[in-house]
Amino acid sequence: MEPYDEQKAMDEAWKFLRRNTTATLRFGEHLQDVSYVLCHDGSMVIPVMVAMLQPQDMVMYVPEYAEDCMEMHVSLEQFSEEGEGGACVDRWQMYHGEPPDVQWAKVVIDAARFHEMFVDGEGLRRANELAKDEPVLCKEANSDSANLTRVCAKVSNVEVASPTLVGIDPLGIDIRARFGIVRLEPEVPFVEKEQVVRFISGDA
């Protein structure tokens, strides 16, 4: 049996969290399906019902409540979509459209269990090092929808009509499709924007 590698466990859990955008939130005796985004500072954001904002034990299951899910003990911090919070709200809407609720909260991860590995929640909040390049790269990529369709088919074998690139981070890119988010991941993480350009062009 391999010795426990805390950093490896954290990296694998972070990659899994990045790879998904949906979860089931358990608050009290209730279960609620939610969609999330990870903002550029690494914080997780979801729209919430007022009942979720009451002090109580909370567990989030990613991507859903199932046997092989990631289980995270969390708490919620409400924020306003006015001011700085507006960027996170805009990002959520780019990924998921109109929210089902009008309240917004950041998900604070206390600890997580993934594939029988336990990781500290602080390690699951990582800033996006490609944030400054994302707007221009997305705009350029979305000017050629046919190319994005080809890249989706090449990398993930998924046919996506009218794809829209909505997110870029070192571990991959997020394509919004009519049926949800398609995650495309490079074999080696992106370090600079030129690698992203090659990947999106289909040359990587």
Coordinates of C-alpha atoms in Angstrom, one line a residue:
M1 CA 0.0 0.0 0.0
E2 CA 1.3 3.4 -1.0
P3 CA 1.9 5.9 1.9
Y4 CA -0.6 8.7 2.2
D5 CA 0.4 11.7 0.2
E6 CA -1.5 14.7 1.4
Q7 CA -0.6 17.0 -1.5
K8 CA -1.5 14.4 -4.1
A9 CA -4.8 13.8 -2.3
M10 CA -5.5 17.6 -2.3
D11 CA -4.6 17.9 -6.0
E12 CA -6.8 15.0 -7.0
A13 CA -9.7 16.4 -5.0
W14 CA -9.2 19.9 -6.5
K15 CA -9.2 18.5 -10.0
F16 CA -12.4 16.6 -9.3
L17 CA -14.0 19.8 -8.0
R18 CA -12.9 21.7 -11.1
R19 CA -14.2 19.0 -13.3
N20 CA -17.8 19.3 -12.0
T21 CA -20.3 22.1 -11.7
T22 CA -23.2 20.4 -9.9
A23 CA -23.8 19.1 -6.3
T24 CA -26.4 18.0 -3.8
L25 CA -26.5 20.1 -0.6
R26 CA -27.8 18.5 2.6
F27 CA -29.0 21.1 5.1
G28 CA -30.8 19.8 8.2
E29 CA -33.1 17.0 6.9
H30 CA -33.3 18.4 3.4
L31 CA -31.5 17.6 0.1
Q32 CA -31.3 20.2 -2.6
D33 CA -29.6 20.0 -6.0
V34 CA -27.4 23.0 -6.8
S35 CA -25.1 24.2 -9.6
Y36 CA -21.9 26.0 -8.7
V37 CA -19.0 27.9 -10.2
L38 CA -15.5 28.5 -9.0
C39 CA -14.6 32.2 -9.1
H40 CA -11.1 33.5 -9.9
D41 CA -10.1 33.6 -6.3
G42 CA -11.1 29.9 -5.9
S43 CA -14.3 30.5 -4.0
M44 CA -17.3 28.4 -4.8
V45 CA -20.6 30.2 -5.4
I46 CA -24.2 29.0 -5.5
P47 CA -27.7 30.6 -5.5
V48 CA -29.5 29.6 -2.3
M49 CA -32.9 29.5 -0.7
V50 CA -33.3 31.5 2.5
A51 CA -33.7 28.3 4.5
M52 CA -30.2 27.3 3.5
L53 CA -28.7 30.4 5.2
Q54 CA -29.8 29.4 8.7
P55 CA -27.0 28.0 11.0
Q56 CA -27.0 24.3 10.6
D57 CA -24.9 21.3 9.7
M58 CA -24.3 21.1 6.0
V59 CA -22.8 18.5 3.7
M60 CA -22.2 19.0 -0.1
Y61 CA -22.0 16.0 -2.3
V62 CA -20.2 16.5 -5.7
P63 CA -21.5 16.0 -8.4
E64 CA -24.5 14.4 -6.6
Y65 CA -25.5 12.3 -3.7
A66 CA -24.1 9.0 -4.8
E67 CA -21.7 6.3 -3.6
D68 CA -18.6 7.6 -5.4
C69 CA -19.1 11.3 -4.8
M70 CA -16.9 13.8 -3.0
E71 CA -18.3 14.6 0.4
M72 CA -17.6 18.1 1.8
H73 CA -18.5 19.6 5.2
V74 CA -19.4 23.2 4.4
S75 CA -20.9 26.4 5.6
L76 CA -22.4 29.3 3.6
E77 CA -21.6 33.0 3.6
Q78 CA -24.2 35.1 2.1
F79 CA -23.1 38.0 -0.2
S80 CA -24.7 40.6 -2.3
E81 CA -24.6 40.7 -6.1
E82 CA -23.9 44.4 -5.9
G83 CA -20.3 45.5 -5.9
E84 CA -17.5 43.0 -5.9
G85 CA -19.9 40.1 -5.6
G86 CA -21.4 40.9 -9.0
A87 CA -18.5 39.3 -10.9
C88 CA -19.2 35.9 -9.2
V89 CA -22.9 36.2 -10.0
D90 CA -22.2 37.1 -13.6
R91 CA -19.8 34.1 -13.8
W92 CA -22.5 31.8 -12.4
Q93 CA -25.0 33.0 -15.0
M94 CA -22.5 32.6 -17.8
Y95 CA -22.3 28.9 -16.8
H96 CA -25.8 28.1 -15.8
G97 CA -28.2 30.8 -17.0
E98 CA -31.0 32.2 -14.8
P99 CA -30.7 31.2 -11.1
P100 CA -33.5 29.4 -9.4
D101 CA -33.1 31.5 -6.3
V102 CA -32.3 35.2 -5.7
Q103 CA -30.0 34.8 -2.7
W104 CA -26.3 34.2 -3.2
A105 CA -23.7 32.5 -1.0
K106 CA -20.1 31.5 -1.0
V107 CA -19.5 27.9 0.0
V108 CA -16.8 27.6 2.7
I109 CA -15.3 24.1 2.7
D110 CA -14.2 22.9 6.1
A111 CA -13.0 19.5 5.1
A112 CA -13.6 16.9 2.4
R113 CA -13.6 13.2 1.8
F114 CA -12.7 11.9 -1.6
H115 CA -12.0 8.2 -2.5
E116 CA -11.4 7.5 1.2
M117 CA -8.9 10.4 1.4
F118 CA -9.5 13.3 3.8
V119 CA -8.3 16.8 2.8
D120 CA -8.4 20.1 4.5
G121 CA -10.9 22.6 2.9
E122 CA -8.3 25.3 2.7
G123 CA -6.5 23.3 0.0
L124 CA -9.6 23.3 -2.1
R125 CA -9.6 27.1 -2.6
R126 CA -7.0 28.0 -5.3
A127 CA -6.8 31.1 -7.3
N128 CA -7.0 30.9 -11.1
E129 CA -3.6 31.8 -12.5
L130 CA -5.0 32.4 -16.0
A131 CA -7.8 34.7 -14.8
K132 CA -6.3 37.8 -16.5
D133 CA -6.1 36.0 -19.9
E134 CA -9.5 34.4 -19.8
P135 CA -11.7 37.2 -21.2
V136 CA -9.7 37.7 -24.4
L137 CA -9.2 34.0 -24.9
C138 CA -12.9 33.3 -24.5
K139 CA -13.8 36.1 -26.9
E140 CA -11.4 34.9 -29.6
A141 CA -12.5 31.2 -29.2
N142 CA -16.2 32.1 -29.3
S143 CA -15.8 33.9 -32.6
D144 CA -15.3 30.5 -34.3
S145 CA -18.0 28.2 -33.1
A146 CA -17.3 25.5 -35.6
N147 CA -13.7 25.1 -34.3
L148 CA -15.0 24.7 -30.8
T149 CA -17.3 22.0 -31.9
R150 CA -14.4 20.2 -33.5
V151 CA -12.2 20.5 -30.4
C152 CA -15.0 19.2 -28.2
A153 CA -15.4 16.1 -30.5
K154 CA -11.6 15.6 -30.6
V155 CA -10.9 15.9 -26.9
S156 CA -14.1 14.5 -25.3
N157 CA -15.9 12.7 -28.2
V158 CA -18.9 14.8 -27.4
E159 CA -20.8 16.5 -30.2
V160 CA -21.7 20.0 -29.1
A161 CA -23.9 22.3 -31.2
S162 CA -23.4 26.0 -30.7
P163 CA -20.7 25.7 -27.9
T164 CA -19.6 28.7 -25.8
L165 CA -16.3 28.8 -24.0
V166 CA -17.1 30.2 -20.5
G167 CA -14.1 29.4 -18.4
I168 CA -10.3 28.7 -18.5
D169 CA -8.0 27.6 -15.8
P170 CA -4.7 25.7 -15.6
L171 CA -6.5 22.3 -15.5
G172 CA -8.8 22.8 -18.4
I173 CA -11.5 24.8 -20.2
D174 CA -15.3 24.8 -19.7
I175 CA -17.7 24.8 -22.7
R176 CA -21.3 25.6 -22.1
A177 CA -23.6 23.4 -24.2
R178 CA -27.4 23.1 -24.3
F179 CA -27.2 20.1 -22.0
G180 CA -24.7 21.5 -19.5
I181 CA -21.0 22.1 -19.1
V182 CA -18.4 20.1 -21.1
R183 CA -15.0 20.0 -19.4
L184 CA -12.0 19.6 -21.7
E185 CA -8.7 18.9 -20.0
P186 CA -5.1 19.0 -21.5
E187 CA -2.7 16.2 -20.9
V188 CA -0.4 18.7 -19.1
P189 CA -1.8 21.7 -17.1
F190 CA -1.6 25.1 -18.8
V191 CA 1.1 27.4 -17.5
E192 CA 0.8 30.2 -20.0
K193 CA -1.9 31.5 -22.4
E194 CA -0.1 30.3 -25.5
Q195 CA -0.7 26.7 -24.4
V196 CA -4.4 27.5 -24.1
V197 CA -4.4 29.0 -27.6
R198 CA -2.8 25.8 -29.1
F199 CA -5.3 23.6 -27.2
I200 CA -8.3 25.5 -28.4
S201 CA -7.1 25.6 -31.9
G202 CA -6.8 21.8 -31.9
D203 CA -3.0 21.8 -32.3
A204 CA -2.2 20.5 -28.7

